Amino acid sequence: MSQAGNPEKVNLADAFGTIADYWSPKIAGDINNMQAKIAKFQGKFDWHHHDVEDELFLVIKGRMRMGLRTGDIDLDEGEMIVVPHGVEHRPEALTDECHVLMLEPNSTLNTGNVITDNTVRELDRI
């Protein structure tokens, strides 16, 4: 984790190795009013949208599908998608486990406009 004026590198493989739970984002770094978050995906997440936040999803390991009401988009390692605010979506791991880096405003709640068992209000830092 980077402190103000003290940049530090993050080894993503090591960081993902510390995550034991699925769909529980961890903060890997702060960029202005944004956060770089990492999470392990398994199975399907909840349908939701974000009223004001856009989200970037970058697949680091595995494959994922971004479920969209207008048609699903599958992503392989090294591919990314930006989901604009207001667009209903449902991430899904297509492999047993998928490692994803997300870039989003620090105000972003992982389940957006819905509260479910997957909602994480307080994020841990790696």
N, CA and C of each residue as an Amber inpcrd file, in Angstrom:
protein
   378
   0.8480000  -1.1760000   0.0000000   0.0000000   0.0000000   0.0000000
   0.8900000   1.2340000   0.0000000   0.5230000   2.1960000  -0.7900000
   1.2900000   3.4270000  -0.9050000   0.7870000   4.4670000   0.0910000
   1.6890000   5.0630000   0.8120000   1.3560000   6.1670000   1.7100000
   1.6860000   7.4700000   0.9920000   1.0720000   8.5600000   1.3920000
   1.3020000   9.8580000   0.7480000   2.7960000  10.1430000   0.6760000
   3.3010000  10.3710000  -0.5440000   4.7020000  10.6880000  -0.7450000
   5.6400000   9.5010000  -0.6590000   5.1390000   8.3170000  -0.4730000
   5.9450000   7.1100000  -0.2980000   5.4550000   5.9940000  -1.2120000
   5.7430000   6.0570000  -2.5040000   5.2430000   5.0040000  -3.3920000
   5.8700000   3.6490000  -3.0820000   5.0570000   2.6120000  -3.2180000
   5.5190000   1.2400000  -3.0400000   4.9510000   0.3950000  -4.1630000
   5.7100000  -0.6070000  -4.5790000   5.1930000  -1.4990000  -5.6160000
   4.2860000  -2.5460000  -4.9890000   3.3760000  -3.0590000  -5.8150000
   2.4880000  -4.1320000  -5.4070000   2.6890000  -5.2820000  -6.3810000
   3.0550000  -6.4450000  -5.8590000   3.1590000  -7.6430000  -6.6730000
   1.7730000  -8.2810000  -6.6760000   1.1010000  -8.2520000  -7.8360000
  -0.2800000  -8.7180000  -7.8930000  -0.4100000 -10.2070000  -7.5720000
   0.5110000 -11.0240000  -8.0250000   0.4410000 -12.4610000  -7.7180000
   0.4960000 -12.6820000  -6.2090000   1.4100000 -11.9930000  -5.5310000
   1.4990000 -12.1090000  -4.0780000   0.2350000 -11.5780000  -3.4080000
  -0.2750000 -10.4480000  -3.9100000  -1.4760000  -9.8430000  -3.3200000
  -2.6790000 -10.7710000  -3.4540000  -2.8760000 -11.3470000  -4.6400000
  -3.9880000 -12.2820000  -4.8160000  -3.8120000 -13.5030000  -3.9190000
  -2.5650000 -13.8830000  -3.6470000  -2.2890000 -15.0210000  -2.7820000
  -2.7420000 -14.8120000  -1.3500000  -2.9470000 -13.5700000  -0.9490000
  -3.3930000 -13.2770000   0.4140000  -4.9120000 -13.2840000   0.5510000
  -5.6260000 -13.3790000  -0.5660000  -7.0900000 -13.3060000  -0.5410000
  -7.6720000 -14.7120000  -0.4660000  -8.4710000 -14.9530000   0.5680000
  -9.0690000 -16.2690000   0.7620000 -10.5390000 -16.3090000   0.3570000
 -11.1980000 -15.1550000   0.3330000 -12.6290000 -15.1250000   0.0720000
 -12.9330000 -14.5560000  -1.3110000 -14.0890000 -14.9080000  -1.8310000
 -14.5110000 -14.4470000  -3.1480000 -15.4430000 -13.2500000  -3.0150000
 -15.4170000 -12.3950000  -4.0530000 -16.3050000 -11.2310000  -4.1570000
 -16.1060000 -10.2410000  -3.0140000 -14.9150000 -10.2000000  -2.4550000
 -14.6110000  -9.2780000  -1.3550000 -13.3940000  -8.4450000  -1.7500000
 -13.6130000  -7.3030000  -2.4100000 -12.4950000  -6.5060000  -2.9140000
 -11.5650000  -6.0150000  -1.8080000 -10.2890000  -5.9340000  -2.1640000
  -9.2560000  -5.4050000  -1.2690000  -8.6210000  -4.2030000  -1.9630000
  -8.2700000  -3.2040000  -1.2040000  -7.6510000  -2.0030000  -1.7610000
  -6.1620000  -2.2600000  -1.9610000  -5.7140000  -2.0940000  -3.2090000
  -4.2990000  -2.2770000  -3.5310000  -3.5720000  -0.9460000  -3.6330000
  -4.3100000   0.1460000  -3.8040000  -3.6900000   1.4660000  -3.9000000
  -4.7190000   2.5520000  -4.1150000  -4.2960000   3.7810000  -3.8540000
  -5.1520000   4.9540000  -4.0140000  -4.5930000   5.8590000  -5.1060000
  -5.4870000   6.3760000  -5.9440000  -5.1030000   7.2750000  -7.0300000
  -6.0820000   8.4460000  -7.0080000  -5.6620000   9.5790000  -6.4710000
  -6.5560000  10.7250000  -6.2990000  -7.8070000  10.2720000  -5.5580000
  -8.9910000  10.4200000  -6.1370000 -10.2270000   9.9730000  -5.4920000
 -10.6610000   8.5960000  -5.9950000  -9.7070000   7.8430000  -6.5220000
  -9.9690000   6.5200000  -7.0720000  -9.2150000   5.4810000  -6.2440000
  -9.6120000   4.2300000  -6.4210000  -8.8990000   3.1420000  -5.7780000
  -8.6650000   2.0190000  -6.7740000  -7.4820000   1.4260000  -6.6850000
  -7.1900000   0.1910000  -7.3940000  -7.5410000  -0.9200000  -6.4130000
  -8.4930000  -1.7810000  -6.8150000  -8.9600000  -2.8600000  -5.9540000
  -8.7310000  -4.1830000  -6.6650000  -8.4750000  -5.2170000  -5.8830000
  -8.3560000  -6.5480000  -6.4640000  -9.3440000  -7.4650000  -5.7670000
  -9.8190000  -8.4520000  -6.5090000 -10.7540000  -9.4230000  -5.9450000
 -10.6560000 -10.7290000  -6.7100000 -10.9970000 -11.7990000  -6.0080000
 -11.1490000 -13.1020000  -6.6420000 -12.6400000 -13.3070000  -6.8880000
 -12.9620000 -13.7380000  -8.1060000 -14.3480000 -14.0300000  -8.4660000
 -14.5220000 -15.5400000  -8.5600000 -15.6970000 -16.0140000  -8.1760000
 -16.0680000 -17.4110000  -8.3780000 -17.5820000 -17.4480000  -8.5430000
 -18.0370000 -18.0800000  -9.6200000 -19.4690000 -18.1350000  -9.8830000
 -20.0070000 -16.7860000 -10.3360000 -21.2980000 -16.5660000 -10.0850000
 -21.9680000 -15.3310000 -10.5090000 -22.1450000 -14.3840000  -9.3330000
 -22.0620000 -13.1000000  -9.6140000 -22.2960000 -12.0550000  -8.6230000
 -23.7470000 -11.5910000  -8.7430000 -24.0940000 -10.5250000  -8.0710000
 -25.4440000  -9.9700000  -8.0790000 -25.6120000  -8.9430000  -9.2010000
 -26.7920000  -8.9100000  -9.8150000 -27.1150000  -7.8260000 -10.7480000
 -27.1780000  -6.5270000  -9.9540000 -26.5580000  -5.4770000 -10.4840000
 -26.5720000  -4.1740000  -9.8170000 -26.1090000  -3.1000000 -10.7930000
 -26.2170000  -1.8590000 -10.3660000 -25.6270000  -0.7420000 -11.1090000
 -25.1200000   0.2800000 -10.0990000 -24.3570000   1.2390000 -10.6000000
 -23.8340000   2.3200000  -9.7640000 -24.3840000   3.6190000 -10.3280000
 -25.0070000   4.4060000  -9.4820000 -25.6560000   5.6300000  -9.9470000
 -24.6800000   6.6510000 -10.5140000 -23.4950000   6.7770000  -9.9130000
 -22.5670000   7.8390000 -10.3440000 -21.1600000   7.3550000 -10.6660000
 -20.8390000   6.0950000 -10.3720000 -19.4650000   5.6180000 -10.5520000
 -19.3330000   4.7270000 -11.7750000 -18.3330000   5.0110000 -12.6130000
 -17.9150000   4.1040000 -13.6750000 -16.9270000   3.1180000 -13.0460000
 -16.8270000   1.9070000 -13.6300000 -15.8990000   0.9000000 -13.1140000
 -15.0920000   0.2910000 -14.2470000 -13.8090000   0.0820000 -13.9940000
 -12.9420000  -0.6230000 -14.9250000 -12.6190000  -1.9760000 -14.3210000
 -12.7700000  -3.0390000 -15.1130000 -12.4340000  -4.4020000 -14.7110000
 -11.3460000  -4.9060000 -15.6440000 -10.2040000  -5.3320000 -15.0960000
  -9.0930000  -5.8860000 -15.8650000  -8.8420000  -7.3060000 -15.3630000
  -8.9610000  -8.2790000 -16.2750000  -8.7620000  -9.6780000 -15.8950000
  -7.2630000  -9.9640000 -15.8410000  -6.7900000 -10.3580000 -14.6740000
  -5.3870000 -10.6930000 -14.4590000  -5.1660000 -12.1880000 -14.6830000
  -6.0870000 -13.0090000 -14.1850000  -5.9550000 -14.4650000 -14.3140000
  -7.3460000 -15.0650000 -14.4690000  -7.4780000 -16.0260000 -15.3720000
  -8.7530000 -16.6870000 -15.5850000  -9.5710000 -15.9960000 -16.6680000
 -10.8610000 -16.2680000 -16.6640000 -11.7980000 -15.6750000 -17.6260000
 -13.0310000 -15.2180000 -16.8710000 -13.6280000 -14.1390000 -17.3510000
 -14.8570000 -13.6580000 -16.7320000 -15.8440000 -13.2260000 -17.7980000
 -17.0830000 -13.1360000 -17.3990000 -18.1500000 -12.6180000 -18.2500000
 -18.7440000 -11.4140000 -17.5390000 -18.9270000 -10.3310000 -18.2900000
 -19.6660000  -9.2060000 -17.7440000 -21.0740000  -9.3320000 -18.2930000
 -21.9810000  -9.7400000 -17.4190000 -23.3750000  -9.8360000 -17.8060000
 -23.9550000  -8.4480000 -17.9600000 -24.5590000  -8.2030000 -19.1030000
 -25.2010000  -6.9250000 -19.3870000 -26.5920000  -7.2140000 -19.9350000
 -27.5420000  -6.3660000 -19.6590000 -28.9030000  -6.5730000 -20.1580000
 -28.9480000  -6.5090000 -21.6860000 -27.9480000  -5.8640000 -22.2860000
 -27.8920000  -5.7230000 -23.7450000 -27.0900000  -6.8350000 -24.4050000
 -26.5130000  -7.7390000 -23.6250000 -25.7070000  -8.8360000 -24.1540000
 -24.4210000  -8.9830000 -23.3700000 -24.0430000 -10.2090000 -23.0760000
 -22.8620000 -10.4810000 -22.2640000 -21.5780000 -10.2410000 -23.0560000
 -20.5160000  -9.8810000 -22.3280000 -19.1880000  -9.7080000 -22.9140000
 -18.2160000 -10.5720000 -22.1250000 -17.5330000 -11.5000000 -22.8230000
 -16.5520000 -12.3770000 -22.1890000 -15.1680000 -11.7530000 -22.2800000
 -14.4010000 -11.9040000 -21.2040000 -13.0730000 -11.3240000 -21.1170000
 -12.0520000 -12.3940000 -20.7600000 -10.9270000 -12.3760000 -21.4730000
  -9.8070000 -13.2560000 -21.1970000  -8.7380000 -12.4860000 -20.4280000
  -7.7060000 -13.2010000 -19.9910000  -6.5880000 -12.5510000 -19.2910000
  -6.0250000 -11.4220000 -20.1430000  -5.7770000 -10.2870000 -19.4950000
  -5.2220000  -9.1340000 -20.1900000  -6.2620000  -8.2600000 -20.8580000
  -7.5350000  -8.6300000 -20.7730000  -8.6000000  -7.8220000 -21.3610000
  -9.3440000  -7.0760000 -20.2660000  -9.9240000  -5.9440000 -20.6520000
 -10.6270000  -5.1050000 -19.6880000 -11.9290000  -4.5950000 -20.2800000
 -12.7860000  -4.1310000 -19.3840000 -14.0400000  -3.5080000 -19.7750000
 -14.3210000  -2.3670000 -18.8080000 -14.8800000  -1.2910000 -19.3330000
 -15.3400000  -0.1870000 -18.4980000 -16.8650000  -0.2210000 -18.5180000
 -17.4540000  -0.3220000 -17.3370000 -18.9060000  -0.2990000 -17.2120000
 -19.3040000   1.1010000 -16.7600000 -19.9980000   1.8520000 -17.6320000
 -20.4050000   3.2140000 -17.2690000 -21.4490000   3.2100000 -16.1430000
 -21.4720000   4.2980000 -15.3970000 -22.4630000   4.4060000 -14.3220000
 -23.8730000   4.2950000 -14.9120000 -24.7620000   3.7130000 -14.1230000
 -26.1470000   3.5400000 -14.5490000 -26.4080000   2.2690000 -15.3460000
 -25.3490000   1.5620000 -15.7700000 -25.5180000   0.3460000 -16.5620000
 -25.6010000  -0.8660000 -15.6280000 -26.7260000  -1.5910000 -15.6940000
 -26.8840000  -2.7690000 -14.8590000 -25.9570000  -3.8700000 -15.3660000
 -25.2620000  -4.5090000 -14.4450000 -24.2790000  -5.5230000 -14.8160000
 -24.1690000  -6.5940000 -13.7400000 -23.5870000  -7.7430000 -14.1580000
 -23.3600000  -8.8580000 -13.2320000 -22.0810000  -9.5590000 -13.6370000
 -20.9840000  -9.3480000 -12.8960000 -19.7480000 -10.0810000 -13.1650000
 -19.9270000 -11.5680000 -12.8630000 -19.1990000 -12.3880000 -13.6220000
 -19.2560000 -13.8310000 -13.4330000 -17.9120000 -14.4360000 -13.8140000
 -17.3960000 -15.3100000 -12.9690000 -16.1710000 -16.0400000 -13.2960000
 -16.5340000 -17.1840000 -14.2260000 -15.8170000 -17.2940000 -15.3520000
 -16.0460000 -18.3930000 -16.2890000 -15.1010000 -19.5550000 -16.0140000
 -14.0420000 -19.2820000 -15.2690000 -13.1370000 -20.3260000 -14.8100000
 -13.4300000 -20.5490000 -13.3250000 -12.8850000 -21.5920000 -12.7480000
 -13.1460000 -21.8870000 -11.3460000 -12.8590000 -20.6770000 -10.4610000
 -11.8360000 -19.9340000 -10.8230000 -11.4640000 -18.7350000 -10.0710000
 -10.9380000 -17.7110000 -11.0600000 -11.2910000 -16.4700000 -10.8550000
 -10.8490000 -15.3920000 -11.7390000 -10.2920000 -14.2710000 -10.8660000
  -9.1100000 -13.7490000 -11.2320000  -8.4860000 -12.6550000 -10.4990000
  -8.6850000 -11.3730000 -11.3080000  -9.2380000 -10.3500000 -10.6540000
  -9.6060000  -9.1240000 -11.3550000  -9.0910000  -7.9110000 -10.6000000
  -8.5360000  -6.9570000 -11.3620000  -8.1670000  -5.6540000 -10.8260000
  -9.2380000  -4.6780000 -11.2750000  -9.7350000  -3.8840000 -10.3380000
 -10.7620000  -2.8910000 -10.6340000 -10.2390000  -1.5020000 -10.3050000
 -10.5940000  -0.5560000 -11.1310000 -10.2850000   0.8490000 -10.8710000
 -11.6090000   1.5730000 -10.8160000 -11.8700000   2.1990000  -9.6760000
 -13.1590000   2.8540000  -9.4810000 -13.0410000   3.9310000  -8.4050000
 -13.9970000   4.8760000  -8.3800000 -13.9680000   5.8910000  -7.3330000
 -14.0090000   5.2520000  -5.9480000 -13.3780000   5.9030000  -4.9870000
 -13.3200000   5.3210000  -3.6430000 -14.6850000   5.2630000  -2.9620000
 -15.6980000   5.8970000  -3.5320000 -17.0520000   5.8570000  -2.9770000
 -17.8340000   4.6270000  -3.4300000 -17.2570000   3.8070000  -4.3190000
 -17.9910000   2.7070000  -4.9460000 -18.2410000   1.5610000  -3.9730000
 -19.5080000   1.2180000  -3.7890000 -19.9110000   0.0530000  -3.0220000
 -19.9700000  -1.1200000  -3.9860000 -19.3980000  -2.2510000  -3.6270000
 -19.2650000  -3.3530000  -4.5820000 -20.5960000  -3.8630000  -5.1250000
 -21.6890000  -3.7060000  -4.3930000 -22.9890000  -4.1450000  -4.8960000
 -23.8480000  -2.9760000  -5.3720000 -23.2410000  -1.8140000  -5.4990000
 -23.9400000  -0.6630000  -6.0830000 -25.2440000  -0.3200000  -5.4070000
 -26.3200000  -0.3840000  -6.1920000 -27.6330000   0.0680000  -5.7290000
 -28.4120000  -0.9800000  -4.9330000 -27.8210000  -2.1600000  -4.7030000
 -28.5070000  -3.1940000  -3.9220000 -27.6460000  -3.6050000  -2.7300000
 -28.2930000  -4.0610000  -1.6960000 -27.5900000  -4.5880000  -0.5230000
 -27.8950000  -6.0830000  -0.4650000 -26.8380000  -6.9000000  -0.5020000
 -26.9910000  -8.3600000  -0.4920000 -25.9850000  -8.9400000   0.4920000
 -25.9490000 -10.2500000   0.5600000 -24.9490000 -10.9300000   1.3990000
 -23.5370000 -10.6650000   0.8950000 -23.3950000 -10.2330000  -0.3610000
 -22.0820000  -9.9520000  -0.9460000 -21.5970000  -8.5250000  -0.6930000
 -22.4310000  -7.6750000  -0.1000000 -22.0490000  -6.2840000   0.1260000
 -20.9040000  -6.1960000   1.1250000 -19.8540000  -5.4610000   0.7400000
 -18.7180000  -5.2180000   1.6400000 -18.5960000  -3.7070000   1.8270000
 -18.8970000  -3.2520000   3.0280000 -18.9050000  -1.8050000   3.3090000
 -17.5180000  -1.2740000   3.6940000 -16.7430000  -2.0830000   4.3870000
 -15.4010000  -1.6810000   4.8300000 -14.3920000  -2.5880000   4.1430000
 -13.5700000  -2.0180000   3.2590000 -12.5950000  -2.8040000   2.5190000
 -11.2690000  -2.8700000   3.2520000 -10.6730000  -4.0480000   3.2580000
  -9.3360000  -4.2160000   3.8010000  -8.3310000  -3.7740000   2.7560000
  -7.1440000  -3.4300000   3.2050000  -6.0260000  -3.1100000   2.3190000
  -5.0810000  -4.2980000   2.2920000  -4.4770000  -4.5110000   1.1190000
  -3.5220000  -5.5990000   1.0410000  -2.1540000  -5.0870000   1.4650000
